[in-house]
PDB file of C-alpha atoms in Angstrom:
ATOM      1  CA  MET A  14      16.906  13.089  49.635  1.00 47.00           C
ATOM      2  CA  SER A  15      14.552  10.132  49.341  1.00 53.00           C
ATOM      3  CA  ASP A  16      10.797  10.197  49.161  1.00 57.00           C
ATOM      4  CA  GLU A  17       9.138   8.187  51.975  1.00 60.00           C
ATOM      5  CA  ASN A  18       6.838   6.621  49.362  1.00 61.00           C
ATOM      6  CA  GLU A  19       9.803   5.462  47.279  1.00 64.00           C
ATOM      7  CA  VAL A  20       9.918   1.687  46.871  1.00 58.00           C
ATOM      8  CA  ALA A  21      13.249  -0.145  46.872  1.00 59.00           C
ATOM      9  CA  PRO A  22      13.944  -1.978  43.619  1.00 68.00           C
ATOM     10  CA  VAL A  23      13.311  -5.709  43.635  1.00 63.00           C
ATOM     11  CA  THR A  24      16.531  -7.556  42.925  1.00 74.00           C
ATOM     12  CA  TRP A  25      15.273 -11.145  42.686  1.00 81.00           C
ATOM     13  CA  VAL A  26      11.893 -12.887  42.936  1.00 87.00           C
ATOM     14  CA  ALA A  27      11.351 -16.649  42.983  1.00 88.00           C
ATOM     15  CA  GLN A  28       9.416 -18.039  40.044  1.00 87.00           C
ATOM     16  CA  ALA A  29       6.047 -19.510  40.963  1.00 90.00           C
ATOM     17  CA  GLY A  30       6.146 -23.282  41.061  1.00 88.00           C
ATOM     18  CA  SER A  31       9.451 -25.084  41.429  1.00 88.00           C
ATOM     19  CA  GLN A  32      11.537 -22.195  42.794  1.00 91.00           C
ATOM     20  CA  VAL A  33       8.942 -21.301  45.425  1.00 92.00           C
ATOM     21  CA  ALA A  34       8.541 -24.986  46.334  1.00 91.00           C
ATOM     22  CA  PHE A  35      12.298 -25.474  46.666  1.00 90.00           C
ATOM     23  CA  LEU A  36      12.873 -22.321  48.720  1.00 91.00           C
ATOM     24  CA  SER A  37      10.012 -23.094  51.087  1.00 92.00           C
ATOM     25  CA  CYS A  38      10.856 -26.789  51.509  1.00 91.00           C
ATOM     26  CA  PRO A  39      11.410 -27.631  55.194  1.00 91.00           C
ATOM     27  CA  ILE A  40      13.686 -30.579  54.371  1.00 89.00           C
ATOM     28  CA  ARG A  41      17.355 -29.795  54.975  1.00 81.00           C
ATOM     29  CA  GLU A  42      18.854 -31.711  52.056  1.00 83.00           C
ATOM     30  CA  VAL A  43      17.163 -31.509  48.673  1.00 83.00           C
ATOM     31  CA  ILE A  44      18.198 -32.749  45.256  1.00 83.00           C
ATOM     32  CA  ILE A  45      16.883 -30.751  42.336  1.00 83.00           C
ATOM     33  CA  HIS A  46      17.131 -31.509  38.642  1.00 83.00           C
ATOM     34  CA  GLY A  47      15.578 -30.422  35.416  1.00 84.00           C
ATOM     35  CA  PRO A  48      16.307 -28.920  32.036  1.00 87.00           C
ATOM     36  CA  ARG A  49      18.686 -26.014  31.499  1.00 85.00           C
ATOM     37  CA  GLY A  50      17.286 -22.553  32.122  1.00 84.00           C
ATOM     38  CA  THR A  51      14.628 -23.373  34.726  1.00 87.00           C
ATOM     39  CA  GLY A  52      16.279 -21.398  37.545  1.00 89.00           C
ATOM     40  CA  LYS A  53      17.846 -24.229  39.548  1.00 90.00           C
ATOM     41  CA  THR A  54      21.175 -22.432  40.036  1.00 89.00           C
ATOM     42  CA  ASP A  55      19.492 -19.172  41.049  1.00 90.00           C
ATOM     43  CA  SER A  56      17.348 -21.056  43.572  1.00 91.00           C
ATOM     44  CA  ILE A  57      20.373 -22.785  45.080  1.00 88.00           C
ATOM     45  CA  LEU A  58      22.308 -19.534  45.391  1.00 90.00           C
ATOM     46  CA  VAL A  59      19.401 -17.677  47.007  1.00 89.00           C
ATOM     47  CA  ASP A  60      18.825 -20.641  49.338  1.00 88.00           C
ATOM     48  CA  ALA A  61      22.469 -20.456  50.405  1.00 84.00           C
ATOM     49  CA  LEU A  62      21.905 -16.879  51.544  1.00 84.00           C
ATOM     50  CA  LYS A  63      18.926 -17.581  53.803  1.00 81.00           C
ATOM     51  CA  ASN A  64      21.172 -18.292  56.799  1.00 74.00           C
ATOM     52  CA  VAL A  65      23.539 -15.362  56.251  1.00 78.00           C
ATOM     53  CA  GLY A  66      23.507 -12.846  59.067  1.00 75.00           C
ATOM     54  CA  ILE A  67      21.685 -14.960  61.664  1.00 77.00           C
ATOM     55  CA  GLY A  68      24.790 -15.729  63.704  1.00 73.00           C
ATOM     56  CA  LEU A  69      25.757 -19.176  62.450  1.00 71.00           C
ATOM     57  CA  GLY A  70      29.235 -18.038  61.438  1.00 65.00           C
ATOM     58  CA  GLN A  71      31.465 -20.786  60.119  1.00 69.00           C
ATOM     59  CA  GLU A  72      28.870 -23.408  61.080  1.00 70.00           C
ATOM     60  CA  CYS A  73      26.846 -22.337  58.040  1.00 71.00           C
ATOM     61  CA  LYS A  74      28.157 -24.342  55.104  1.00 76.00           C
ATOM     62  CA  MET A  75      26.903 -25.196  51.650  1.00 78.00           C
ATOM     63  CA  ILE A  76      28.407 -27.255  48.876  1.00 81.00           C
ATOM     64  CA  LEU A  77      27.319 -27.364  45.270  1.00 82.00           C
ATOM     65  CA  PHE A  78      28.392 -30.146  42.924  1.00 82.00           C
ATOM     66  CA  ARG A  79      28.891 -30.124  39.178  1.00 84.00           C
ATOM     67  CA  ARG A  80      30.409 -32.925  37.103  1.00 87.00           C
ATOM     68  CA  THR A  81      33.461 -30.863  36.175  1.00 89.00           C
ATOM     69  CA  PHE A  82      35.032 -27.715  37.554  1.00 86.00           C
ATOM     70  CA  PRO A  83      34.470 -25.729  34.324  1.00 88.00           C
ATOM     71  CA  GLU A  84      30.719 -26.341  34.777  1.00 86.00           C
ATOM     72  CA  LEU A  85      30.919 -24.251  37.944  1.00 90.00           C
ATOM     73  CA  GLU A  86      31.756 -21.128  35.926  1.00 91.00           C
ATOM     74  CA  ASP A  87      28.058 -20.237  35.554  1.00 89.00           C
ATOM     75  CA  VAL A  88      27.501 -20.714  39.291  1.00 91.00           C
ATOM     76  CA  ILE A  89      30.506 -18.565  40.177  1.00 93.00           C
ATOM     77  CA  ASN A  90      29.477 -15.826  37.752  1.00 93.00           C
ATOM     78  CA  LYS A  91      25.919 -15.761  39.089  1.00 92.00           C
ATOM     79  CA  SER A  92      27.115 -15.721  42.693  1.00 92.00           C
ATOM     80  CA  ARG A  93      29.461 -12.819  41.917  1.00 93.00           C
ATOM     81  CA  LYS A  94      26.476 -10.964  40.399  1.00 91.00           C
ATOM     82  CA  TRP A  95      23.859 -11.673  43.098  1.00 88.00           C
ATOM     83  CA  PHE A  96      25.725 -12.074  46.397  1.00 89.00           C
ATOM     84  CA  PRO A  97      27.054  -8.483  46.609  1.00 89.00           C
ATOM     85  CA  ILE A  98      23.482  -7.232  46.130  1.00 86.00           C
ATOM     86  CA  LEU A  99      21.640  -9.774  48.306  1.00 84.00           C
ATOM     87  CA  ALA A 100      24.321 -10.161  50.999  1.00 84.00           C
ATOM     88  CA  PRO A 101      26.510  -7.056  51.044  1.00 85.00           C
ATOM     89  CA  GLY A 102      29.814  -7.521  52.805  1.00 85.00           C
ATOM     90  CA  GLY A 103      30.494 -11.021  51.526  1.00 87.00           C
ATOM     91  CA  LYS A 104      33.884 -11.628  49.978  1.00 91.00           C
ATOM     92  CA  TYR A 105      34.705 -14.071  47.195  1.00 93.00           C
ATOM     93  CA  ASN A 106      38.109 -15.762  47.333  1.00 94.00           C
ATOM     94  CA  SER A 107      38.957 -16.694  43.745  1.00 92.00           C
ATOM     95  CA  THR A 108      41.920 -18.825  44.850  1.00 93.00           C
ATOM     96  CA  LYS A 109      39.819 -21.025  47.161  1.00 90.00           C
ATOM     97  CA  HIS A 110      36.609 -20.566  45.144  1.00 87.00           C
ATOM     98  CA  GLU A 111      34.604 -19.769  48.249  1.00 88.00           C
ATOM     99  CA  TRP A 112      32.457 -17.018  49.697  1.00 88.00           C
ATOM    100  CA  ARG A 113      32.812 -15.728  53.231  1.00 84.00           C
TER     101      ARG A 113
END
């Protein structure tokens, strides 16, 4: 039984500054860069989810580049952590390295 005053836990909040600017940018294609640990990957993953569930289906696509495939390991691990929470029902295909 839940209390009507109970607040749902916050799972992710954009950092003030660059993350908020990136996520609110009206431009469709954006290049971001900066030092390690500033939240770029998190921002990109959350941005990818903004069109989930609005009926775009397979027309909604996103691609993320890294210099080498092993550099994608951090992205994959973060997506496997956040996507099930932020977009329940999504499935990761580890053979194709894609989310649906």
